């Protein structure tokens, strides 16, 4: 009920404010890259529990957003800027939504994959999300469909390459 009532207003505020949208995108890209980095640590081929993997996914993604939000609130308090119109609490909500979507996707992939491929699957989901975010935002800002797709695929391929290389190396 609350979501149905306020979601259109919140979406309009985000879509209508390039600075807000950029901040949310930066968080999405950062979360994808941080999740890739966190899941590269350790060995894919040693026994591990899915629970531990899911904890790594959620602590990395949501923890990064909360850390960033705390730093942002301190910076806003320390450096007064009347041109800064983004409400930190609203930004936090959108960034948490972005990070939660990434974490949820990685969690579902990890749960569905066998133990041999769950870490790889979680990394791949972060890589795919990164590429999708790049492609969608380029298209939203006027790039041609071909250019948006190309840059999205290039971004995704680079991240997938990193995710796969770790699995091949194994340690």
PDB file of C-alpha atoms in Angstrom:
ATOM      1  CA  UNK A   1       0.000   0.000   0.000  1.00  0.00           C
ATOM      2  CA  UNK A   2       2.745   2.470   0.956  1.00  0.00           C
ATOM      3  CA  UNK A   3       4.894   1.395  -1.975  1.00  0.00           C
ATOM      4  CA  UNK A   4       2.033   1.861  -4.433  1.00  0.00           C
ATOM      5  CA  UNK A   5       1.331   5.297  -2.997  1.00  0.00           C
ATOM      6  CA  UNK A   6       4.869   6.676  -2.848  1.00  0.00           C
ATOM      7  CA  UNK A   7       6.810   4.704  -5.493  1.00  0.00           C
ATOM      8  CA  UNK A   8       5.724   6.887  -8.454  1.00  0.00           C
ATOM      9  CA  UNK A   9       6.802  10.043  -6.594  1.00  0.00           C
ATOM     10  CA  UNK A  10      10.120   8.525  -5.554  1.00  0.00           C
ATOM     11  CA  UNK A  11      10.832   7.275  -9.067  1.00  0.00           C
ATOM     12  CA  UNK A  12      10.027  10.685 -10.527  1.00  0.00           C
ATOM     13  CA  UNK A  13      12.415  12.309  -8.061  1.00  0.00           C
ATOM     14  CA  UNK A  14      15.210   9.956  -9.067  1.00  0.00           C
ATOM     15  CA  UNK A  15      14.623  10.007 -12.802  1.00  0.00           C
ATOM     16  CA  UNK A  16      14.227  13.789 -12.782  1.00  0.00           C
ATOM     17  CA  UNK A  17      17.482  14.375 -10.910  1.00  0.00           C
ATOM     18  CA  UNK A  18      20.589  13.373 -12.861  1.00  0.00           C
ATOM     19  CA  UNK A  19      22.757  13.831  -9.756  1.00  0.00           C
ATOM     20  CA  UNK A  20      20.608  11.397  -7.769  1.00  0.00           C
ATOM     21  CA  UNK A  21      20.529   8.886 -10.597  1.00  0.00           C
ATOM     22  CA  UNK A  22      24.301   9.154 -11.024  1.00  0.00           C
ATOM     23  CA  UNK A  23      24.834   8.501  -7.304  1.00  0.00           C
ATOM     24  CA  UNK A  24      22.620   5.423  -7.445  1.00  0.00           C
ATOM     25  CA  UNK A  25      24.429   4.197 -10.572  1.00  0.00           C
ATOM     26  CA  UNK A  26      27.813   4.757  -8.955  1.00  0.00           C
ATOM     27  CA  UNK A  27      26.675   2.686  -6.005  1.00  0.00           C
ATOM     28  CA  UNK A  28      25.374  -0.069  -8.284  1.00  0.00           C
ATOM     29  CA  UNK A  29      28.623  -0.216 -10.230  1.00  0.00           C
ATOM     30  CA  UNK A  30      30.702  -0.053  -7.044  1.00  0.00           C
ATOM     31  CA  UNK A  31      28.680  -2.811  -5.406  1.00  0.00           C
ATOM     32  CA  UNK A  32      29.128  -5.050  -8.470  1.00  0.00           C
ATOM     33  CA  UNK A  33      32.884  -4.468  -8.506  1.00  0.00           C
ATOM     34  CA  UNK A  34      33.222  -4.873  -4.725  1.00  0.00           C
ATOM     35  CA  UNK A  35      31.221  -8.094  -4.845  1.00  0.00           C
ATOM     36  CA  UNK A  36      33.468  -9.402  -7.607  1.00  0.00           C
ATOM     37  CA  UNK A  37      36.486  -8.526  -5.471  1.00  0.00           C
ATOM     38  CA  UNK A  38      35.069 -10.056  -2.303  1.00  0.00           C
ATOM     39  CA  UNK A  39      34.185 -13.290  -4.082  1.00  0.00           C
ATOM     40  CA  UNK A  40      37.604 -13.543  -5.700  1.00  0.00           C
ATOM     41  CA  UNK A  41      39.161 -13.918  -2.241  1.00  0.00           C
ATOM     42  CA  UNK A  42      39.417 -17.543  -1.203  1.00  0.00           C
ATOM     43  CA  UNK A  43      39.296 -20.670  -3.296  1.00  0.00           C
ATOM     44  CA  UNK A  44      36.321 -21.670  -5.426  1.00  0.00           C
ATOM     45  CA  UNK A  45      37.348 -25.323  -5.279  1.00  0.00           C
ATOM     46  CA  UNK A  46      37.635 -25.772  -1.520  1.00  0.00           C
ATOM     47  CA  UNK A  47      34.582 -26.880   0.477  1.00  0.00           C
ATOM     48  CA  UNK A  48      32.455 -23.991   1.732  1.00  0.00           C
ATOM     49  CA  UNK A  49      28.919 -23.485   2.901  1.00  0.00           C
ATOM     50  CA  UNK A  50      26.311 -21.669   0.875  1.00  0.00           C
ATOM     51  CA  UNK A  51      25.387 -19.795   4.044  1.00  0.00           C
ATOM     52  CA  UNK A  52      28.911 -18.349   4.304  1.00  0.00           C
ATOM     53  CA  UNK A  53      28.783 -17.360   0.642  1.00  0.00           C
ATOM     54  CA  UNK A  54      25.429 -15.631   1.064  1.00  0.00           C
ATOM     55  CA  UNK A  55      26.703 -13.798   4.133  1.00  0.00           C
ATOM     56  CA  UNK A  56      29.657 -12.526   2.071  1.00  0.00           C
ATOM     57  CA  UNK A  57      27.267 -11.363  -0.664  1.00  0.00           C
ATOM     58  CA  UNK A  58      24.934  -9.456   1.673  1.00  0.00           C
ATOM     59  CA  UNK A  59      27.591  -8.014   3.976  1.00  0.00           C
ATOM     60  CA  UNK A  60      29.585  -6.786   0.983  1.00  0.00           C
ATOM     61  CA  UNK A  61      26.667  -5.193  -0.840  1.00  0.00           C
ATOM     62  CA  UNK A  62      24.557  -3.753   1.962  1.00  0.00           C
ATOM     63  CA  UNK A  63      27.594  -3.047   4.127  1.00  0.00           C
ATOM     64  CA  UNK A  64      29.121  -0.975   1.353  1.00  0.00           C
ATOM     65  CA  UNK A  65      25.952   1.098   1.005  1.00  0.00           C
ATOM     66  CA  UNK A  66      25.692   1.710   4.742  1.00  0.00           C
ATOM     67  CA  UNK A  67      29.371   2.654   4.956  1.00  0.00           C
ATOM     68  CA  UNK A  68      28.981   5.049   2.047  1.00  0.00           C
ATOM     69  CA  UNK A  69      25.817   6.552   3.562  1.00  0.00           C
ATOM     70  CA  UNK A  70      27.583   7.215   6.858  1.00  0.00           C
ATOM     71  CA  UNK A  71      30.512   8.855   5.063  1.00  0.00           C
ATOM     72  CA  UNK A  72      28.140  10.930   2.925  1.00  0.00           C
ATOM     73  CA  UNK A  73      26.181  12.167   5.930  1.00  0.00           C
ATOM     74  CA  UNK A  74      29.404  13.194   7.617  1.00  0.00           C
ATOM     75  CA  UNK A  75      30.619  14.960   4.475  1.00  0.00           C
ATOM     76  CA  UNK A  76      27.296  16.800   4.033  1.00  0.00           C
ATOM     77  CA  UNK A  77      27.494  17.918   7.651  1.00  0.00           C
ATOM     78  CA  UNK A  78      31.156  18.980   7.379  1.00  0.00           C
ATOM     79  CA  UNK A  79      31.026  20.715   3.995  1.00  0.00           C
ATOM     80  CA  UNK A  80      27.991  22.932   3.537  1.00  0.00           C
ATOM     81  CA  UNK A  81      26.902  23.188  -0.094  1.00  0.00           C
ATOM     82  CA  UNK A  82      23.612  24.936  -0.837  1.00  0.00           C
ATOM     83  CA  UNK A  83      23.635  23.532  -4.387  1.00  0.00           C
ATOM     84  CA  UNK A  84      23.593  19.933  -3.111  1.00  0.00           C
ATOM     85  CA  UNK A  85      19.903  19.099  -3.331  1.00  0.00           C
ATOM     86  CA  UNK A  86      19.984  15.355  -2.818  1.00  0.00           C
ATOM     87  CA  UNK A  87      18.333  14.186   0.374  1.00  0.00           C
ATOM     88  CA  UNK A  88      20.733  11.670   1.965  1.00  0.00           C
ATOM     89  CA  UNK A  89      17.907   9.514   3.353  1.00  0.00           C
ATOM     90  CA  UNK A  90      16.249   9.250  -0.071  1.00  0.00           C
ATOM     91  CA  UNK A  91      19.587   8.468  -1.684  1.00  0.00           C
ATOM     92  CA  UNK A  92      20.211   5.774   0.924  1.00  0.00           C
ATOM     93  CA  UNK A  93      16.870   4.183   0.103  1.00  0.00           C
ATOM     94  CA  UNK A  94      17.607   4.003  -3.609  1.00  0.00           C
ATOM     95  CA  UNK A  95      21.157   2.785  -3.054  1.00  0.00           C
ATOM     96  CA  UNK A  96      19.920   0.095  -0.669  1.00  0.00           C
ATOM     97  CA  UNK A  97      17.356  -0.955  -3.278  1.00  0.00           C
ATOM     98  CA  UNK A  98      20.081  -1.209  -5.933  1.00  0.00           C
ATOM     99  CA  UNK A  99      22.434  -3.165  -3.646  1.00  0.00           C
ATOM    100  CA  UNK A 100      19.620  -5.437  -2.478  1.00  0.00           C
ATOM    101  CA  UNK A 101      18.665  -6.258  -6.062  1.00  0.00           C
ATOM    102  CA  UNK A 102      22.278  -7.182  -6.818  1.00  0.00           C
ATOM    103  CA  UNK A 103      22.580  -9.225  -3.608  1.00  0.00           C
ATOM    104  CA  UNK A 104      19.259 -10.961  -4.193  1.00  0.00           C
ATOM    105  CA  UNK A 105      20.262 -11.912  -7.729  1.00  0.00           C
ATOM    106  CA  UNK A 106      23.633 -13.259  -6.553  1.00  0.00           C
ATOM    107  CA  UNK A 107      21.916 -15.141  -3.719  1.00  0.00           C
ATOM    108  CA  UNK A 108      19.399 -16.829  -6.015  1.00  0.00           C
ATOM    109  CA  UNK A 109      22.142 -17.836  -8.467  1.00  0.00           C
ATOM    110  CA  UNK A 110      24.338 -19.153  -5.635  1.00  0.00           C
ATOM    111  CA  UNK A 111      21.474 -21.164  -4.154  1.00  0.00           C
ATOM    112  CA  UNK A 112      20.531 -22.685  -7.518  1.00  0.00           C
ATOM    113  CA  UNK A 113      24.104 -23.553  -8.514  1.00  0.00           C
ATOM    114  CA  UNK A 114      25.963 -26.592  -7.264  1.00  0.00           C
ATOM    115  CA  UNK A 115      28.637 -26.035  -4.630  1.00  0.00           C
ATOM    116  CA  UNK A 116      31.291 -26.283  -7.340  1.00  0.00           C
ATOM    117  CA  UNK A 117      29.863 -23.293  -9.186  1.00  0.00           C
ATOM    118  CA  UNK A 118      28.056 -21.180  -6.577  1.00  0.00           C
ATOM    119  CA  UNK A 119      30.874 -18.643  -6.044  1.00  0.00           C
ATOM    120  CA  UNK A 120      31.392 -18.398  -9.807  1.00  0.00           C
ATOM    121  CA  UNK A 121      27.650 -17.956 -10.289  1.00  0.00           C
ATOM    122  CA  UNK A 122      27.482 -15.165  -7.727  1.00  0.00           C
ATOM    123  CA  UNK A 123      30.411 -13.410  -9.419  1.00  0.00           C
ATOM    124  CA  UNK A 124      28.795 -13.878 -12.824  1.00  0.00           C
ATOM    125  CA  UNK A 125      25.553 -12.342 -11.605  1.00  0.00           C
ATOM    126  CA  UNK A 126      27.480  -9.253 -10.437  1.00  0.00           C
ATOM    127  CA  UNK A 127      29.234  -9.119 -13.821  1.00  0.00           C
ATOM    128  CA  UNK A 128      25.978  -9.396 -15.747  1.00  0.00           C
ATOM    129  CA  UNK A 129      24.320  -6.765 -13.552  1.00  0.00           C
ATOM    130  CA  UNK A 130      27.252  -4.407 -14.185  1.00  0.00           C
ATOM    131  CA  UNK A 131      26.897  -4.818 -17.952  1.00  0.00           C
ATOM    132  CA  UNK A 132      23.136  -4.349 -17.815  1.00  0.00           C
ATOM    133  CA  UNK A 133      23.489  -1.186 -15.761  1.00  0.00           C
ATOM    134  CA  UNK A 134      25.982   0.264 -18.242  1.00  0.00           C
ATOM    135  CA  UNK A 135      23.812  -0.607 -21.231  1.00  0.00           C
ATOM    136  CA  UNK A 136      20.553   0.602 -19.699  1.00  0.00           C
ATOM    137  CA  UNK A 137      21.981   3.922 -18.554  1.00  0.00           C
ATOM    138  CA  UNK A 138      23.667   4.622 -21.881  1.00  0.00           C
ATOM    139  CA  UNK A 139      20.388   3.942 -23.659  1.00  0.00           C
ATOM    140  CA  UNK A 140      18.444   6.082 -21.165  1.00  0.00           C
ATOM    141  CA  UNK A 141      20.781   8.998 -21.858  1.00  0.00           C
ATOM    142  CA  UNK A 142      20.335   8.903 -25.617  1.00  0.00           C
ATOM    143  CA  UNK A 143      22.928   6.472 -26.930  1.00  0.00           C
ATOM    144  CA  UNK A 144      21.837   4.347 -29.848  1.00  0.00           C
ATOM    145  CA  UNK A 145      20.630   0.837 -29.101  1.00  0.00           C
ATOM    146  CA  UNK A 146      23.707  -0.605 -30.839  1.00  0.00           C
ATOM    147  CA  UNK A 147      26.145   1.560 -28.887  1.00  0.00           C
ATOM    148  CA  UNK A 148      24.361   0.892 -25.587  1.00  0.00           C
ATOM    149  CA  UNK A 149      24.386  -2.838 -26.250  1.00  0.00           C
ATOM    150  CA  UNK A 150      28.040  -2.792 -27.310  1.00  0.00           C
ATOM    151  CA  UNK A 151      29.250  -0.942 -24.206  1.00  0.00           C
ATOM    152  CA  UNK A 152      27.054  -3.062 -21.967  1.00  0.00           C
ATOM    153  CA  UNK A 153      28.486  -6.226 -23.495  1.00  0.00           C
ATOM    154  CA  UNK A 154      32.065  -4.911 -23.299  1.00  0.00           C
ATOM    155  CA  UNK A 155      31.603  -4.070 -19.612  1.00  0.00           C
ATOM    156  CA  UNK A 156      29.962  -7.409 -18.956  1.00  0.00           C
ATOM    157  CA  UNK A 157      32.651  -9.310 -20.875  1.00  0.00           C
ATOM    158  CA  UNK A 158      35.445  -7.684 -18.882  1.00  0.00           C
ATOM    159  CA  UNK A 159      33.749  -8.540 -15.581  1.00  0.00           C
ATOM    160  CA  UNK A 160      32.821 -12.060 -16.734  1.00  0.00           C
ATOM    161  CA  UNK A 161      36.438 -12.553 -17.820  1.00  0.00           C
ATOM    162  CA  UNK A 162      37.633 -11.602 -14.350  1.00  0.00           C
ATOM    163  CA  UNK A 163      35.047 -13.839 -12.682  1.00  0.00           C
ATOM    164  CA  UNK A 164      35.903 -16.779 -14.917  1.00  0.00           C
ATOM    165  CA  UNK A 165      39.671 -16.340 -14.662  1.00  0.00           C
ATOM    166  CA  UNK A 166      39.421 -16.703 -10.907  1.00  0.00           C
ATOM    167  CA  UNK A 167      37.489 -19.955 -11.275  1.00  0.00           C
ATOM    168  CA  UNK A 168      39.996 -21.337 -13.807  1.00  0.00           C
ATOM    169  CA  UNK A 169      42.997 -20.398 -11.654  1.00  0.00           C
ATOM    170  CA  UNK A 170      41.210 -21.869  -8.676  1.00  0.00           C
ATOM    171  CA  UNK A 171      43.260 -20.674  -5.740  1.00  0.00           C
TER     172      UNK A 171
END
